[in-house]
Coordinates of C-alpha atoms (C1' of nucleotides) in Angstrom, one line a residue:
Chain A
X56 CA 15.3 -20.5 -17.9
X57 CA 13.9 -20.0 -14.4
X58 CA 16.2 -19.8 -11.4
X59 CA 14.9 -20.4 -7.9
X60 CA 16.7 -19.8 -4.7
X61 CA 16.7 -23.1 -2.8
X62 CA 16.8 -22.8 1.0
X63 CA 18.3 -26.3 1.1
X64 CA 21.4 -25.4 -0.9
X65 CA 21.4 -21.7 -0.1
X66 CA 21.9 -20.9 -3.7
X67 CA 20.0 -20.1 -6.9
X68 CA 19.4 -23.2 -9.0
X69 CA 18.0 -23.7 -12.5
X70 CA 14.4 -24.8 -12.2
X71 CA 13.7 -28.2 -13.7
X72 CA 10.6 -30.1 -12.6
X73 CA 10.8 -33.8 -12.1
X74 CA 8.4 -34.5 -14.9
X75 CA 8.7 -32.4 -18.0
X76 CA 6.6 -29.3 -17.6
X77 CA 4.4 -30.4 -14.7
X78 CA 5.1 -28.6 -11.5
X79 CA 3.9 -30.0 -8.2
X80 CA 3.8 -27.1 -5.7
X81 CA 2.9 -27.4 -2.1
X82 CA 2.6 -24.4 0.3
X83 CA 1.9 -24.7 4.0
X84 CA -1.5 -23.3 4.7
X85 CA -2.8 -21.7 7.8
X86 CA -3.9 -23.0 11.1
X87 CA -7.4 -21.9 11.2
X88 CA -8.0 -20.7 14.7
X89 CA -8.3 -17.0 14.1
X90 CA -8.5 -14.3 11.4
X91 CA -5.7 -14.3 8.9
X92 CA -3.4 -11.3 9.1
X93 CA -1.4 -9.4 6.5
X94 CA 1.7 -11.4 7.2
X95 CA -0.1 -14.5 5.9
X96 CA -1.3 -12.4 3.0
X97 CA 2.2 -11.5 2.1
X98 CA 3.2 -15.2 1.8
X99 CA 0.2 -16.3 -0.1
X100 CA 0.3 -13.4 -2.5
X101 CA 4.0 -14.2 -3.2
X102 CA 3.2 -17.8 -4.0
X103 CA 0.2 -16.8 -6.0
X104 CA 2.5 -14.7 -8.2
X105 CA 5.0 -17.6 -8.4
X106 CA 2.2 -19.9 -9.6
X107 CA 1.0 -17.4 -12.1
X108 CA 4.4 -16.9 -13.5
X109 CA 5.1 -20.6 -13.8
X110 CA 1.9 -21.0 -15.7
X111 CA 2.7 -18.1 -17.9
X112 CA 6.0 -19.8 -18.7
X113 CA 4.2 -22.8 -19.9
X114 CA 4.3 -25.0 -16.9
X115 CA 1.3 -27.0 -15.8
X116 CA 1.1 -26.2 -12.1
X117 CA -0.7 -28.3 -9.5
X118 CA -0.8 -26.1 -6.5
X119 CA -1.7 -27.9 -3.3
X120 CA -2.3 -26.3 0.1
X121 CA -3.1 -27.9 3.4
X122 CA -5.5 -26.5 6.0
X123 CA -4.5 -27.3 9.6
X124 CA -7.9 -27.7 11.1
X125 CA -6.9 -29.7 14.2
X126 CA -4.3 -28.5 16.6
X127 CA -3.8 -27.3 20.2
X128 CA -4.5 -23.7 19.4
X129 CA -7.8 -24.5 17.8
X130 CA -8.9 -26.6 20.8
X131 CA -7.7 -24.0 23.2
X132 CA -9.6 -21.3 21.4
X133 CA -12.7 -23.5 21.1
X134 CA -12.7 -24.2 24.8
X135 CA -12.6 -20.5 25.6
X136 CA -15.5 -19.7 23.4
X137 CA -17.5 -22.9 24.2
X138 CA -17.6 -23.8 20.5
X139 CA -16.9 -27.1 18.9
X140 CA -13.3 -27.1 17.7
X141 CA -14.2 -28.4 14.3
X142 CA -16.9 -25.8 13.8
X143 CA -14.4 -23.1 14.9
X144 CA -11.9 -24.4 12.3
X145 CA -14.5 -24.4 9.6
X146 CA -15.5 -20.9 10.4
X147 CA -12.0 -19.5 10.2
X148 CA -11.3 -21.6 7.1
X149 CA -14.2 -20.0 5.4
X150 CA -12.9 -16.5 6.4
X151 CA -9.4 -17.4 5.2
X152 CA -10.7 -18.5 1.8
X153 CA -12.8 -15.4 1.5
X154 CA -9.8 -13.2 2.3
X155 CA -7.7 -15.0 -0.3
X156 CA -10.4 -14.6 -2.9
X157 CA -10.6 -10.9 -2.2
X158 CA -6.8 -10.6 -2.5
X159 CA -6.9 -12.3 -5.9
X160 CA -5.2 -15.4 -4.6
X161 CA -6.8 -17.9 -6.9
X162 CA -4.3 -20.4 -8.1
X163 CA -4.5 -23.0 -5.4
X164 CA -5.9 -26.1 -7.1
X165 CA -6.8 -28.0 -3.9
X166 CA -7.1 -27.3 -0.2
X167 CA -6.5 -30.4 1.9
X168 CA -7.8 -30.5 5.4
X169 CA -5.7 -32.4 8.0
X170 CA -8.8 -34.0 9.5
X171 CA -9.8 -35.5 6.2
X172 CA -6.4 -37.3 5.9
X173 CA -6.3 -39.0 9.2
X174 CA -6.2 -42.4 7.5
X175 CA -3.1 -41.4 5.4
X176 CA -1.5 -40.0 8.5
X177 CA -1.9 -43.2 10.4
X178 CA -0.5 -45.2 7.5
X179 CA 2.6 -43.0 7.4
X180 CA 3.1 -43.3 11.1
X181 CA 2.8 -47.1 10.9
X182 CA 5.4 -47.1 8.2
X183 CA 7.8 -45.1 10.3
X184 CA 7.2 -47.4 13.3
X185 CA 7.8 -50.5 11.3
X186 CA 11.0 -49.2 9.9
X187 CA 12.3 -48.2 13.3
X188 CA 12.2 -44.5 12.9
X189 CA 9.5 -44.0 15.4
X190 CA 8.5 -45.3 18.8
X191 CA 5.5 -45.4 21.1
X192 CA 5.3 -44.1 24.7
X193 CA 2.5 -43.5 27.2
X194 CA 2.0 -40.0 25.7
X195 CA 2.2 -40.7 22.0
X196 CA 4.2 -41.8 19.0
X197 CA 7.4 -39.9 18.4
X198 CA 9.9 -39.6 15.6
X199 CA 13.3 -40.8 16.7
X200 CA 15.7 -38.1 15.6
X201 CA 18.8 -40.2 16.2
X202 CA 17.7 -42.4 13.4
X203 CA 17.9 -39.6 10.9
X204 CA 21.4 -38.1 10.9
X205 CA 20.4 -35.5 8.2
X206 CA 18.1 -33.7 10.6
X207 CA 19.0 -30.0 10.5
X208 CA 20.1 -29.9 6.9
X209 CA 17.5 -27.4 5.8
X210 CA 18.0 -25.0 8.7
X211 CA 21.8 -25.6 8.9
X212 CA 21.7 -26.7 12.5
X213 CA 23.3 -29.5 14.3
X214 CA 21.3 -31.6 16.6
X215 CA 23.7 -31.0 19.5
X216 CA 23.0 -27.3 19.2
X217 CA 19.3 -27.8 19.7
X218 CA 19.5 -27.5 23.4
X219 CA 17.5 -24.4 24.1
X220 CA 13.9 -25.2 24.9
X221 CA 11.1 -22.9 25.8
X222 CA 8.9 -25.8 26.8
X223 CA 10.4 -28.6 28.8
X224 CA 10.5 -31.7 26.7
X225 CA 8.2 -34.6 27.4
X226 CA 10.2 -36.9 29.7
X227 CA 9.0 -40.0 28.0
X228 CA 10.9 -39.1 24.8
X229 CA 14.2 -40.7 23.9
X230 CA 15.7 -37.5 22.7
X231 CA 14.5 -34.1 23.7
X232 CA 14.3 -33.1 20.0
X233 CA 12.0 -36.0 19.1
X234 CA 8.7 -34.7 17.8
X235 CA 5.2 -36.0 18.0
X236 CA 3.7 -38.0 15.2
X237 CA 0.6 -38.9 17.2
X238 CA -0.6 -37.4 20.5
X239 CA -2.6 -39.7 22.8
X240 CA -5.5 -37.6 24.0
X241 CA -8.9 -38.1 25.5
X242 CA -10.5 -34.7 25.0
X243 CA -12.4 -34.2 21.7
X244 CA -11.9 -34.2 18.9
X245 CA -10.1 -37.5 18.8
X246 CA -9.6 -40.2 16.2
X247 CA -9.1 -43.9 16.7
X248 CA -5.7 -45.2 15.9
X249 CA -3.6 -48.4 16.6
X250 CA -2.2 -46.4 19.5
X251 CA -5.6 -45.5 21.0
X252 CA -7.6 -42.4 20.6
X253 CA -5.8 -39.1 20.0
X254 CA -4.8 -36.7 17.3
X255 CA -2.0 -36.2 14.9
X256 CA 1.1 -34.2 15.6
X257 CA 1.6 -31.0 13.6
X258 CA 4.2 -32.0 11.0
X259 CA 2.8 -35.3 9.9
X260 CA -0.3 -33.9 8.1
X261 CA 1.8 -32.2 5.4
X262 CA 3.8 -35.2 4.5
X263 CA 0.7 -37.5 4.6
X264 CA -1.1 -35.0 2.3
X265 CA 1.7 -34.5 -0.1
X266 CA 2.4 -38.2 -0.3
X267 CA -1.3 -38.8 -1.1
X268 CA -1.4 -36.3 -4.0
X269 CA 2.2 -35.9 -5.1
X270 CA 4.0 -39.1 -4.0
X271 CA 7.1 -39.1 -1.9
X272 CA 9.0 -36.7 -4.0
X273 CA 7.9 -33.4 -5.6
X274 CA 9.1 -30.1 -7.0
X275 CA 8.5 -27.1 -4.8
X276 CA 7.6 -26.7 -1.2
X277 CA 7.0 -23.2 0.1
X278 CA 6.1 -21.4 3.3
X279 CA 7.1 -18.7 5.6
X280 CA 10.6 -18.4 6.8
X281 CA 9.5 -19.3 10.3
X282 CA 8.5 -22.8 9.1
X283 CA 12.0 -23.8 8.2
X284 CA 12.7 -25.0 11.7
X285 CA 11.3 -27.2 13.0
X286 CA 8.3 -27.8 10.7
X287 CA 10.0 -28.4 7.4
X288 CA 12.9 -30.1 8.9
X289 CA 10.5 -32.5 10.5
X290 CA 8.7 -33.1 7.2
X291 CA 12.0 -34.0 5.5
X292 CA 12.9 -36.4 8.3
X293 CA 9.5 -38.1 8.2
X294 CA 9.1 -38.4 4.5
X295 CA 12.6 -39.4 3.5
X296 CA 12.6 -41.9 6.3
X297 CA 9.3 -43.4 5.4
X298 CA 10.0 -43.6 1.7
X299 CA 13.7 -44.1 1.6
X300 CA 13.8 -41.7 -1.3
X301 CA 15.7 -38.4 -1.4
X302 CA 15.1 -35.6 -1.8
X303 CA 11.6 -35.2 -0.7
X304 CA 11.5 -31.8 -2.2
X305 CA 13.7 -30.4 -5.0
X306 CA 13.2 -26.7 -4.3
X307 CA 12.5 -25.2 -0.9
X308 CA 11.2 -21.7 -1.1
X309 CA 10.6 -19.4 1.9
X310 CA 9.1 -16.0 2.1
X311 CA 10.4 -13.3 4.4
X312 CA 8.5 -11.8 7.2
X313 CA 6.2 -8.9 7.2
X314 CA 7.3 -6.6 10.0
X315 CA 5.7 -3.6 11.6
X316 CA 8.2 -1.0 12.5
X317 CA 11.0 -3.5 12.3
X318 CA 9.3 -6.0 14.5
X319 CA 7.7 -9.2 13.5
X320 CA 3.9 -8.9 13.5
X321 CA 2.5 -10.9 16.4
X322 CA -0.4 -10.8 18.7
X323 CA 1.6 -10.4 21.8
X324 CA 3.2 -7.2 20.5
X325 CA -0.3 -5.9 19.6
X326 CA 0.8 -5.0 16.1
X327 CA -1.5 -7.4 14.4
X328 CA -3.5 -6.3 11.4
X329 CA -6.0 -8.6 9.9
X330 CA -6.5 -8.8 6.1
X331 CA -10.1 -7.6 6.6
X332 CA -8.9 -4.5 8.5
X333 CA -6.4 -3.7 5.9
X334 CA -9.0 -4.0 3.1
X335 CA -11.2 -1.4 4.7
X336 CA -8.5 1.2 4.0
X337 CA -6.7 0.0 1.0
X338 CA -7.6 -1.9 -2.1
X339 CA -6.3 -5.4 -2.7
X340 CA -4.2 -4.1 -5.6
X341 CA -2.4 -1.6 -3.4
X342 CA -1.4 -4.3 -1.0
X343 CA -0.4 -6.6 -3.8
X344 CA 1.8 -3.8 -5.2
X345 CA 3.3 -3.3 -1.8
X346 CA 4.1 -7.0 -1.7
X347 CA 5.5 -6.9 -5.2
X348 CA 7.8 -4.0 -4.5
X349 CA 10.0 -6.1 -2.3
X350 CA 11.6 -9.4 -3.2
X351 CA 9.6 -12.3 -1.7
X352 CA 12.6 -13.5 0.4
X353 CA 13.3 -10.1 1.9
X354 CA 11.7 -8.8 5.1
X355 CA 9.0 -6.2 4.3
X356 CA 8.2 -3.4 6.6
X357 CA 4.6 -2.4 6.8
X358 CA 3.4 1.1 7.6
X359 CA 0.6 3.4 6.5
X360 CA 3.1 5.7 4.9
X361 CA 4.6 2.9 2.8
X362 CA 1.2 1.8 1.6
X363 CA 0.5 5.4 0.6
X364 CA 3.7 5.2 -1.5
X365 CA 2.5 2.0 -3.0
X366 CA -0.8 3.5 -3.8
X367 CA 0.8 6.5 -5.6
X368 CA 3.2 4.3 -7.5
X369 CA 0.5 2.0 -8.6
X370 CA -1.6 4.9 -9.7
X371 CA 1.2 5.8 -12.2
X372 CA 0.7 2.5 -13.9
X373 CA -3.1 2.8 -13.8
X374 CA -2.9 6.2 -15.4
X375 CA -0.6 5.0 -18.0
X376 CA -3.0 2.2 -18.9
X377 CA -5.9 4.7 -19.0
X378 CA -3.8 6.8 -21.4
X379 CA -3.4 3.7 -23.6
X380 CA -7.1 3.1 -23.6
X381 CA -7.8 6.7 -24.5
X382 CA -5.5 6.6 -27.4
X383 CA -7.3 3.6 -28.7
X384 CA -10.8 5.3 -28.3
X385 CA -10.2 8.7 -29.6
X386 CA -13.8 9.2 -30.6
X387 CA -14.9 9.1 -27.0
X388 CA -13.3 12.4 -26.3
X389 CA -15.3 14.2 -29.0
X390 CA -17.8 15.4 -26.4
X391 CA -15.2 17.5 -24.7
X392 CA -12.7 18.6 -27.2
X393 CA -13.4 17.9 -30.9
X394 CA -9.7 18.5 -31.7
X395 CA -10.2 19.6 -35.3
X396 CA -6.6 19.2 -36.4
X397 CA -6.4 15.5 -35.7
X398 CA -9.9 14.3 -36.4
X399 CA -8.9 12.5 -39.6
X400 CA -11.1 9.4 -39.8
X401 CA -8.2 6.9 -39.5
X402 CA -6.1 9.0 -37.1
X403 CA -3.3 6.7 -37.8
X404 CA 0.3 7.9 -37.5
X405 CA 2.6 6.4 -40.1
X406 CA 5.5 4.2 -39.1
X407 CA 8.2 6.7 -38.1
X408 CA 11.6 6.4 -36.6
X409 CA 10.1 7.1 -33.3
X410 CA 7.6 4.3 -33.7
X411 CA 10.3 1.9 -34.5
X412 CA 12.1 3.1 -31.5
X413 CA 9.0 2.4 -29.3
X414 CA 8.5 -1.0 -30.7
X415 CA 12.1 -1.9 -30.2
X416 CA 11.8 -0.6 -26.6
X417 CA 8.7 -2.7 -26.0
X418 CA 10.5 -5.8 -27.2
X419 CA 13.5 -5.0 -25.0
X420 CA 11.3 -4.4 -22.0
X421 CA 9.4 -7.6 -22.5
X422 CA 12.7 -9.5 -22.7
X423 CA 14.1 -7.9 -19.6
X424 CA 10.8 -8.4 -17.7
X425 CA 11.0 -12.1 -18.3
X426 CA 14.6 -12.0 -17.4
X427 CA 13.8 -10.4 -14.1
X428 CA 11.0 -12.8 -13.3
X429 CA 13.1 -15.7 -14.3
X430 CA 15.7 -14.6 -11.8
X431 CA 14.0 -16.0 -8.7
X432 CA 10.8 -14.0 -9.4
X433 CA 12.4 -10.6 -8.9
X434 CA 9.3 -8.5 -9.0
X435 CA 10.9 -5.3 -7.8
X436 CA 13.3 -5.4 -10.7
X437 CA 10.4 -6.2 -13.1
X438 CA 8.4 -3.3 -11.8
X439 CA 11.3 -0.9 -12.2
X440 CA 11.5 -1.9 -15.9
X441 CA 7.8 -1.1 -16.3
X442 CA 8.3 2.3 -14.9
X443 CA 11.3 2.9 -17.2
X444 CA 9.1 1.9 -20.1
X445 CA 6.2 4.1 -19.0
X446 CA 8.4 7.2 -18.8
X447 CA 9.9 6.6 -22.2
X448 CA 6.6 5.9 -23.8
X449 CA 4.9 8.9 -22.3
X450 CA 7.5 11.1 -24.0
X451 CA 6.6 9.7 -27.4
X452 CA 2.9 10.0 -26.7
X453 CA 3.4 13.6 -25.7
X454 CA 5.0 14.2 -29.0
X455 CA 2.2 12.4 -30.8
X456 CA 4.6 10.0 -32.3
X457 CA 2.9 6.7 -31.7
X458 CA 0.9 4.6 -33.9
X459 CA -2.3 2.7 -33.1
X460 CA -0.5 -0.5 -33.7
X461 CA 2.2 0.3 -31.2
X462 CA -0.3 1.3 -28.6
X463 CA -2.1 -1.9 -29.2
X464 CA 1.0 -3.9 -28.7
X465 CA 1.8 -2.0 -25.6
X466 CA -1.6 -2.6 -24.2
X467 CA -1.4 -6.3 -25.0
X468 CA 1.9 -6.4 -23.0
X469 CA 0.3 -4.6 -20.1
X470 CA -2.6 -7.1 -20.1
X471 CA -0.1 -9.9 -19.8
X472 CA 1.7 -8.1 -16.9
X473 CA -1.7 -7.6 -15.3
X474 CA -2.3 -11.4 -15.4
X475 CA 1.1 -12.4 -14.2
X476 CA 1.3 -10.0 -11.3
X477 CA -2.4 -10.2 -10.5
X478 CA -2.9 -6.5 -10.6
X479 CA -6.2 -5.4 -12.1
X480 CA -5.3 -2.3 -13.9
X481 CA -7.2 -3.5 -16.9
X482 CA -10.5 -3.3 -15.1
X483 CA -9.9 -0.6 -12.5
X484 CA -13.1 -0.1 -10.5
X485 CA -14.0 3.6 -10.5
X486 CA -16.2 4.0 -7.5
X487 CA -17.5 1.1 -5.6
X488 CA -20.7 2.9 -4.6
X489 CA -24.1 1.5 -5.1
X490 CA -25.8 1.5 -8.4
X491 CA -28.3 4.3 -7.7
X492 CA -25.6 6.4 -6.0
X493 CA -23.5 6.0 -9.2
X494 CA -26.3 7.4 -11.3
X495 CA -27.1 10.2 -9.0
X496 CA -23.5 11.2 -9.0
X497 CA -23.5 11.1 -12.8
X498 CA -26.4 13.5 -12.8
X499 CA -24.6 15.9 -10.5
X500 CA -21.5 15.7 -12.6
X501 CA -23.5 16.3 -15.8
X502 CA -25.1 19.5 -14.3
X503 CA -21.7 20.7 -13.1
X504 CA -20.3 20.2 -16.6
X505 CA -23.0 22.6 -17.9
X506 CA -22.2 25.1 -15.2
X507 CA -18.6 25.0 -16.1
X508 CA -19.5 25.7 -19.8
X509 CA -21.3 28.8 -18.6
X510 CA -18.2 29.6 -16.6
X511 CA -20.1 29.5 -13.3
X512 CA -16.9 28.7 -11.4
X513 CA -18.3 29.5 -8.0
X514 CA -21.1 27.0 -8.1
X515 CA -18.9 24.4 -9.9
X516 CA -16.3 24.6 -7.2
X517 CA -18.9 24.4 -4.5
X518 CA -20.2 21.2 -6.0
X519 CA -16.8 19.8 -6.3
X520 CA -15.9 20.5 -2.8
X521 CA -19.2 19.1 -1.4
X522 CA -18.6 15.9 -3.4
X523 CA -15.1 15.8 -2.1
X524 CA -16.5 15.8 1.5
X525 CA -18.3 12.6 0.5
X526 CA -15.0 11.1 -0.8
X527 CA -16.0 11.5 -4.4
X528 CA -13.1 13.1 -6.1
X529 CA -13.7 15.0 -9.3
X530 CA -10.7 15.7 -11.6
X531 CA -11.3 18.0 -14.5
X532 CA -9.4 17.1 -17.6
Chain B
rG210 C1' 25.2 -19.4 23.0
rC211 C1' 24.0 -21.4 18.1
rC212 C1' 21.6 -20.5 13.2
rA213 C1' 19.7 -17.0 9.6
rA214 C1' 18.5 -12.4 7.1
rG215 C1' 19.8 -7.4 6.6
rG216 C1' 22.4 -2.2 7.0
rU217 C1' 22.0 1.3 -0.8
rA218 C1' 19.9 9.0 -1.6
rG219 C1' 14.5 12.2 2.9
rC220 C1' 11.3 7.3 2.5
rU221 C1' 10.6 2.2 0.2
rU222 C1' 13.2 -1.0 -2.7
rA223 C1' 16.5 -3.6 -7.1
rG224 C1' 21.5 -4.6 -8.3
rA225 C1' 26.0 -7.8 -7.0
rG226 C1' 33.6 -6.5 -9.7
rG227 C1' 34.0 -1.7 -14.3
rC228 C1' 29.2 1.4 -17.9
rG229 C1' 26.6 5.9 -11.3
rA230 C1' 19.4 2.6 -10.0
rA231 C1' 13.3 2.3 -10.0
rG232 C1' 9.2 4.3 -7.4
rC233 C1' 7.6 7.7 -3.7
rG234 C1' 8.9 12.5 -1.8
rG235 C1' 11.2 17.5 -2.9
rU236 C1' 12.0 21.4 -6.7
rG237 C1' 11.0 23.7 -11.6
rG238 C1' 8.0 23.6 -15.9
rA239 C1' 3.7 22.2 -19.3
rC240 C1' -1.5 21.8 -18.9
rU241 C1' -5.9 24.2 -16.2
rG242 C1' -10.8 29.7 -15.0
rC243 C1' -8.8 27.7 -10.2
rA244 C1' -7.6 23.3 -7.5
rG245 C1' -6.3 18.5 -8.3
rA246 C1' -4.7 14.7 -11.3
rU247 C1' -1.5 13.8 -15.3
rC248 C1' 2.9 14.6 -18.1
rC249 C1' 8.0 16.3 -18.7
rA250 C1' 12.5 17.9 -16.5
rU251 C1' 15.4 18.1 -12.3
rU252 C1' 17.2 17.1 -7.4
rA253 C1' 19.7 14.1 -4.1
rC254 C1' 28.2 13.7 -2.3
rA255 C1' 23.8 6.3 -2.6
rC256 C1' 26.0 2.0 -0.9
rG257 C1' 27.2 0.8 8.2
rG258 C1' 32.9 1.6 9.9
rG259 C1' 37.9 -0.1 9.1
rA260 C1' 41.5 -3.1 6.6
rG261 C1' 42.8 -6.3 2.4
rU262 C1' 42.5 -8.7 -2.8
rU263 C1' 42.2 -6.3 -7.8
rC264 C1' 44.2 -2.1 -13.1
rA265 C1' 39.0 -1.6 -11.1
rA266 C1' 35.0 -3.1 -5.1
rA267 C1' 28.0 -1.5 -3.1
rU268 C1' 29.5 -6.0 -5.3
rC269 C1' 35.0 -10.6 -3.3
rU270 C1' 38.0 -11.6 1.6
rC271 C1' 38.7 -10.4 6.8
rU272 C1' 37.3 -7.8 11.0
rC273 C1' 34.3 -4.6 13.8
rC274 C1' 29.6 -2.0 14.8
rC275 C1' 24.2 -1.9 14.4
rU276 C1' 19.1 -4.0 13.3
rU277 C1' 15.7 -8.0 12.9
rG278 C1' 14.2 -13.0 13.1
rG279 C1' 14.5 -18.4 14.5
rC280 C1' 16.1 -22.0 18.3
rU281 C1' 9.7 -27.0 18.8
rC282 C1' 3.0 -21.4 18.8
rC283 C1' 4.2 -19.3 13.9
rA284 C1' 2.9 -17.5 6.8

RNA sequence: GCCAAGGUAGCUUAGAGGCGAAGCGGUGGACUGCAGAUCCAUUACACGGGAGUUCAAAUCUCUCCCUUGGCUCCA
């Protein structure tokens, strides 16, 4: 039984989709006006894992994400570079999708562009106007907040408290908190509407898109913590007013921020790290492990040092997996050490008490792993169980008390974990050098092996150290 | 001002009334020609301060202190 923390009720609730085992999941996508940064990556990796786990648990997941490809920031950026706004949006959308692919975020079923849903947006605005929830002024069409008394239920705010404004409200609005559904504009790009040319407001695209694909009610809506207010609040107001059905969303999920030295990452603070920059230094898996090591709702503090910690921790799992593979392919090691005592053809260790112990521990770990993930996707807790298991198993391996069958079962479990968490320790890339380079390095290593057999330590060490200078690390077994 | 999330060993994180956590780091050992990696063991008075409830509190209540975020740009 999966429990999900619902921002709306501020409590964990048992997850039950509206329709049997079909999960309709919507996550707010990016506004594509610049490169995506690692804060975005945190959120999308978190929801990637959530989608993976729901699938693992037998749900059929339809994961929908919007792409905000029209908005003030895009236009502003396009004006400054002299580019067409839509071209600019397409360019950064492509980069975003590439970043996600590199990060192993691959469970989104459909990306919906705002500009390809203008028709649906207009229909929804018309519905709101007809029902008296919206009104038209000289500057646009606005949602009338006084018609929706529940406004603020998600962020736990009262309308009367919303009196601090960074931007002075448009004077044509009835209430200062009313938000734009349609902005009347002349500068391109614009779309025709019953209210003249212009473009949609920010919030309406999501509800138009989700209504189109999911209907007025669906299961999970996710996004970063910063979207709770006003974005998600506005979505609720629009959709529930337009459809008359509540709730629009059954489970609201929000990811915590990625901070740098305790501060939110932002351009103005200059602590902005793009996904591309990150990946020049660390592998996608290291970053994913870093994300996994904190609960998705908690703030996560980024630093080089912590990524190093993640790297080291992850290596422990990698090495364990390698050990499993070695145990299953004992004949491979015959080149180096033909261990005569254990070279019996079957090399099978009979079922012993120790083996039963390991098998029991495996079952227990599996159970607890699911329990941790069921509990609002508690990945840190799940990881901790894996480390417990590795330590205990290593002890048995060291004593030689483990059967091939047990190793196989363990490996199978780790393959599952690899899938659920999206960590690729099953196919760990060795060296991402070019093909020819690989082979050249192999030749050098081969020669060095022979030198070591001759106990020519001086030359062996020199080779190792020269390779080290090229970031090729040799580790003798 | 209002709303929200936090303060857990040197660092990063789980936990959420009782059985003293996981990883990283440190230390010791095994292995090794050496180095590294790996493995094992071990280490660390752990719960922001103060009061209260309770047989029992990191965990519940109150209060105070501190940090961060949001309050129509935001993942």
